């Protein structure tokens, strides 16, 4: 069977500035929360590997963009680091950063690679975190100014903009589960951070549309479908609550301009509604996105609560449902994530049926594997056949959704080249291209990278 995709389909990959650029303390860049956290707690990072150097894109971007071309990219998403462009979060723009991002954008366009540019990928400037981060309205205003600055500097050439990547992740990891800085465990503060992030997003959308630059602006959401253990009403209710908290908390306001009423009721019931204004709600209502990026990695499986939480324990989302491990589920053992390809179809059909068939693209999907060196061939490249199979199995379900009317415009893999991955550092490799940290960041295309070129050239694949 031939799985054929449109001629103008976006084939590419996604990355971020803080995970690839390196050059963390040169040319005027100032620390982000990641630099600070590593300085004070290096033991929280896999093998004590911090964010200073990452994959050296700052110096090797020309080589990397050539490799994008060689691996079939017609598009590529990365991010502009706030801490590089406006090092203090507010105030002066760094001319060396402007020069760098101009050179990257121009090089991409010269090689037929359309730039997709994201503005915030978990990388709060430390100067902004010191005044409260997303809990502080001043930071919301500073972000809006940062966004407008980016549009004015680069919007003549960048026509695909995204305000945030996975905005639920800093909420979860930084304010609920002690997995990212600032390591807060407080549901009410988490809700405030989520709310202010939504306001910041909407203000950036407003700024972009006002400039009338002829492009489009959206947001990148990691949509993780919540599947109930059974059709028992209690399990279905539990899955609905998880979906409200982890998916619809951002999906609804950015596409429909309002928060789900059921979610607001839950926040009221537990006395954790954020501080808000009617003016904010009007900004959210009137500034919805043009396009949605969908990151998909794993499903969430949920069941009704079996035991009540301890009365003295801090309130958590899991006080309202239990996570459920389905027997015999297919797993990526290196990441600890379930592999469930059909969810990419379910997401697409949900967007078709419940979100006005909004234009979207798969902005991340990928498989991280530890110890890939064991798959090295005699010719010196990594034969990552498992990654090819992973991509194919997801594309089959995406193809089915598109055949049934889902409005998908492209597929971006996470990621182009092996990169530093937050607290996991280089534990798992995701790239189409190997980065050898022991040989001056030497790049070598993997089997998946060569196959991805065929996929893009043929607008699909046959089986």
CSV table of C-alpha atoms in Angstrom, one decimal, residues 206-425:
chain,number,residue,atom,x,y,z
A,206,UNK,CA,-2.5,40.2,19.2
A,207,UNK,CA,0.9,41.9,18.5
A,208,UNK,CA,1.5,39.6,15.5
A,209,UNK,CA,-1.8,40.1,13.9
A,210,UNK,CA,-1.6,43.9,14.4
A,211,UNK,CA,1.7,44.0,12.3
A,212,UNK,CA,-0.1,42.3,9.3
A,213,UNK,CA,3.1,40.6,8.1
A,214,UNK,CA,1.3,38.0,6.0
A,215,UNK,CA,2.2,35.0,8.0
A,216,UNK,CA,0.5,32.8,10.6
A,217,UNK,CA,0.9,32.4,14.4
A,218,UNK,CA,0.0,29.5,16.6
A,219,UNK,CA,1.2,27.5,19.6
A,220,UNK,CA,2.7,24.1,20.1
A,221,UNK,CA,0.8,21.9,22.5
A,222,UNK,CA,1.7,18.4,23.7
A,223,UNK,CA,-1.7,16.7,23.4
A,224,UNK,CA,-1.8,13.5,25.4
A,225,UNK,CA,-5.1,11.7,25.0
A,226,UNK,CA,-6.6,10.5,28.2
A,227,UNK,CA,-8.1,7.0,27.8
A,228,UNK,CA,-10.3,5.6,30.6
A,229,UNK,CA,-9.5,2.1,31.9
A,230,UNK,CA,-13.1,1.1,31.1
A,231,UNK,CA,-16.4,2.4,30.1
A,232,UNK,CA,-17.5,2.6,33.7
A,233,UNK,CA,-18.8,6.1,34.3
A,234,UNK,CA,-16.3,6.7,37.2
A,235,UNK,CA,-13.4,5.8,34.9
A,236,UNK,CA,-14.8,8.0,32.1
A,237,UNK,CA,-15.2,10.9,34.5
A,238,UNK,CA,-11.6,10.4,35.7
A,239,UNK,CA,-10.3,10.5,32.1
A,240,UNK,CA,-12.4,13.7,31.5
A,241,UNK,CA,-10.8,15.4,34.4
A,242,UNK,CA,-7.3,14.5,33.3
A,243,UNK,CA,-8.1,15.7,29.8
A,244,UNK,CA,-9.3,19.1,31.2
A,245,UNK,CA,-6.2,19.6,33.3
A,246,UNK,CA,-3.5,18.4,30.9
A,247,UNK,CA,-4.9,19.1,27.4
A,248,UNK,CA,-7.9,21.4,27.3
A,249,UNK,CA,-6.5,23.9,29.9
A,250,UNK,CA,-4.5,25.3,27.0
A,251,UNK,CA,-6.2,23.9,23.9
A,252,UNK,CA,-9.6,25.5,24.5
A,253,UNK,CA,-8.5,29.1,25.3
A,254,UNK,CA,-6.1,29.3,22.3
A,255,UNK,CA,-8.6,27.9,19.8
A,256,UNK,CA,-12.0,28.9,21.2
A,257,UNK,CA,-11.0,31.9,23.3
A,258,UNK,CA,-12.3,30.5,26.6
A,259,UNK,CA,-11.5,28.0,29.4
A,260,UNK,CA,-13.6,24.9,29.7
A,261,UNK,CA,-16.5,25.5,32.2
A,262,UNK,CA,-15.9,22.1,33.8
A,263,UNK,CA,-12.2,23.0,34.5
A,264,UNK,CA,-13.2,26.3,36.0
A,265,UNK,CA,-15.7,24.5,38.3
A,266,UNK,CA,-12.9,22.1,39.5
A,267,UNK,CA,-10.6,25.0,40.2
A,268,UNK,CA,-13.4,26.8,42.1
A,269,UNK,CA,-14.2,23.7,44.1
A,270,UNK,CA,-10.7,23.4,45.3
A,271,UNK,CA,-10.2,27.2,45.8
A,272,UNK,CA,-7.3,27.4,43.3
A,273,UNK,CA,-8.8,29.8,40.7
A,274,UNK,CA,-6.1,32.2,39.5
A,275,UNK,CA,-6.2,35.9,40.0
A,276,UNK,CA,-7.6,37.3,36.7
A,277,UNK,CA,-9.2,40.3,35.1
A,278,UNK,CA,-12.1,40.7,32.6
A,279,UNK,CA,-9.6,42.6,30.4
A,280,UNK,CA,-7.4,39.4,30.3
A,281,UNK,CA,-10.4,37.3,29.4
A,282,UNK,CA,-11.3,39.6,26.5
A,283,UNK,CA,-7.7,39.4,25.2
A,284,UNK,CA,-7.9,35.6,25.3
A,285,UNK,CA,-11.3,35.7,23.6
A,286,UNK,CA,-10.3,37.9,20.8
A,287,UNK,CA,-6.9,36.5,19.9
A,288,UNK,CA,-7.1,32.9,18.8
A,289,UNK,CA,-4.5,31.1,16.8
A,290,UNK,CA,-4.2,30.6,13.1
A,291,UNK,CA,-2.6,27.2,13.3
A,292,UNK,CA,-1.9,24.6,15.9
A,293,UNK,CA,1.3,22.5,16.4
A,294,UNK,CA,0.6,19.1,18.0
A,295,UNK,CA,3.4,17.3,19.9
A,296,UNK,CA,2.5,13.6,20.5
A,297,UNK,CA,4.6,11.1,22.3
A,298,UNK,CA,2.4,8.9,24.5
A,299,UNK,CA,-1.1,8.4,25.8
A,300,UNK,CA,-2.4,8.9,29.3
A,301,UNK,CA,-4.4,6.1,30.8
A,302,UNK,CA,-6.6,6.9,33.7
A,303,UNK,CA,-9.0,5.2,36.2
A,304,UNK,CA,-11.2,6.4,39.0
A,305,UNK,CA,-9.5,7.0,42.4
A,306,UNK,CA,-9.2,3.9,44.5
A,307,UNK,CA,-8.0,5.6,47.7
A,308,UNK,CA,-8.4,9.1,49.0
A,309,UNK,CA,-5.3,11.2,49.3
A,310,UNK,CA,-3.9,11.9,52.7
A,311,UNK,CA,-5.6,15.0,54.1
A,312,UNK,CA,-2.3,16.7,54.9
A,313,UNK,CA,-0.8,16.0,51.5
A,314,UNK,CA,-0.5,19.0,49.1
A,315,UNK,CA,-3.3,19.0,46.5
A,316,UNK,CA,-2.2,17.5,43.2
A,317,UNK,CA,-4.1,16.6,40.0
A,318,UNK,CA,-3.8,12.9,40.9
A,319,UNK,CA,-6.1,13.6,43.9
A,320,UNK,CA,-8.8,13.6,41.3
A,321,UNK,CA,-7.9,10.4,39.3
A,322,UNK,CA,-5.4,7.6,39.3
A,323,UNK,CA,-3.0,6.8,36.5
A,324,UNK,CA,-3.5,3.3,35.0
A,325,UNK,CA,-0.9,1.0,33.5
A,326,UNK,CA,-2.7,-1.1,30.9
A,327,UNK,CA,-1.4,-4.7,30.8
A,328,UNK,CA,0.8,-5.7,27.9
A,329,UNK,CA,1.1,-2.2,26.6
A,330,UNK,CA,3.9,-1.6,24.1
A,331,UNK,CA,6.7,0.5,25.7
A,332,UNK,CA,9.8,2.5,24.9
A,333,UNK,CA,11.8,1.1,27.8
A,334,UNK,CA,14.5,3.8,27.5
A,335,UNK,CA,12.0,6.7,28.1
A,336,UNK,CA,9.4,4.8,30.1
A,337,UNK,CA,6.7,5.8,27.7
A,338,UNK,CA,3.9,3.8,26.1
A,339,UNK,CA,4.0,3.6,22.3
A,340,UNK,CA,0.4,3.9,21.0
A,341,UNK,CA,0.3,5.0,17.4
A,342,UNK,CA,-3.5,5.2,17.1
A,343,UNK,CA,-3.6,8.2,19.4
A,344,UNK,CA,-2.2,10.4,16.6
A,345,UNK,CA,-5.4,9.5,14.7
A,346,UNK,CA,-7.6,10.2,17.7
A,347,UNK,CA,-6.1,13.6,18.3
A,348,UNK,CA,-6.6,14.5,14.6
A,349,UNK,CA,-10.2,13.4,14.6
A,350,UNK,CA,-10.9,15.3,17.9
A,351,UNK,CA,-9.5,18.5,16.3
A,352,UNK,CA,-11.7,17.9,13.2
A,353,UNK,CA,-14.9,17.3,15.2
A,354,UNK,CA,-14.5,19.5,18.2
A,355,UNK,CA,-12.2,22.3,17.2
A,356,UNK,CA,-13.5,23.5,13.9
A,357,UNK,CA,-11.1,21.3,11.9
A,358,UNK,CA,-8.4,23.9,12.7
A,359,UNK,CA,-5.3,23.7,10.5
A,360,UNK,CA,-2.6,21.8,12.4
A,361,UNK,CA,0.6,19.9,11.9
A,362,UNK,CA,2.4,17.3,13.9
A,363,UNK,CA,5.1,19.5,15.4
A,364,UNK,CA,6.9,16.7,17.4
A,365,UNK,CA,6.8,12.9,17.4
A,366,UNK,CA,9.8,10.8,18.1
A,367,UNK,CA,11.6,8.0,19.8
A,368,UNK,CA,14.5,8.4,22.2
A,369,UNK,CA,16.8,5.4,22.6
A,370,UNK,CA,19.7,4.9,25.0
A,371,UNK,CA,23.0,3.4,23.8
A,372,UNK,CA,22.5,3.8,20.1
A,373,UNK,CA,26.2,3.2,19.5
A,374,UNK,CA,25.5,-0.6,19.6
A,375,UNK,CA,23.6,-0.2,16.3
A,376,UNK,CA,26.7,1.2,14.5
A,377,UNK,CA,27.5,-0.5,11.2
A,378,UNK,CA,30.9,-1.3,9.8
A,379,UNK,CA,30.5,1.8,7.6
A,380,UNK,CA,30.3,3.9,10.8
A,381,UNK,CA,26.7,5.1,10.8
A,382,UNK,CA,23.9,4.1,13.2
A,383,UNK,CA,21.3,1.8,11.7
A,384,UNK,CA,18.2,3.0,13.6
A,385,UNK,CA,15.7,0.8,11.9
A,386,UNK,CA,13.5,1.0,15.0
A,387,UNK,CA,13.1,4.8,14.5
A,388,UNK,CA,12.0,4.3,10.8
A,389,UNK,CA,9.4,1.7,12.0
A,390,UNK,CA,8.2,4.1,14.7
A,391,UNK,CA,7.7,7.0,12.2
A,392,UNK,CA,6.0,4.8,9.7
A,393,UNK,CA,3.6,3.4,12.2
A,394,UNK,CA,2.5,6.9,13.3
A,395,UNK,CA,2.3,8.2,9.7
A,396,UNK,CA,-0.1,5.4,8.8
A,397,UNK,CA,-2.6,6.5,11.4
A,398,UNK,CA,-2.0,10.2,10.5
A,399,UNK,CA,-2.7,9.3,6.8
A,400,UNK,CA,-5.9,7.6,7.8
A,401,UNK,CA,-7.1,10.7,9.7
A,402,UNK,CA,-6.2,13.0,6.8
A,403,UNK,CA,-8.2,10.6,4.4
A,404,UNK,CA,-11.1,11.2,6.8
A,405,UNK,CA,-10.8,15.0,6.6
A,406,UNK,CA,-8.4,16.0,9.3
A,407,UNK,CA,-6.7,19.3,8.4
A,408,UNK,CA,-3.1,18.3,8.9
A,409,UNK,CA,-0.4,20.3,7.0
A,410,UNK,CA,2.8,18.5,8.0
A,411,UNK,CA,4.9,16.2,10.1
A,412,UNK,CA,8.0,17.3,12.1
A,413,UNK,CA,10.1,14.7,13.9
A,414,UNK,CA,11.8,15.3,17.2
A,415,UNK,CA,14.5,15.9,16.3
A,416,UNK,CA,17.0,16.7,13.5
A,417,UNK,CA,20.1,15.9,15.4
A,418,UNK,CA,20.9,14.4,18.8
A,419,UNK,CA,20.5,17.1,21.4
A,420,UNK,CA,20.7,17.9,25.0
A,421,UNK,CA,17.4,17.1,26.7
A,422,UNK,CA,17.0,19.1,29.9
A,423,UNK,CA,17.6,17.1,33.0
A,424,UNK,CA,18.0,13.9,30.9
A,425,UNK,CA,20.9,15.6,29.1
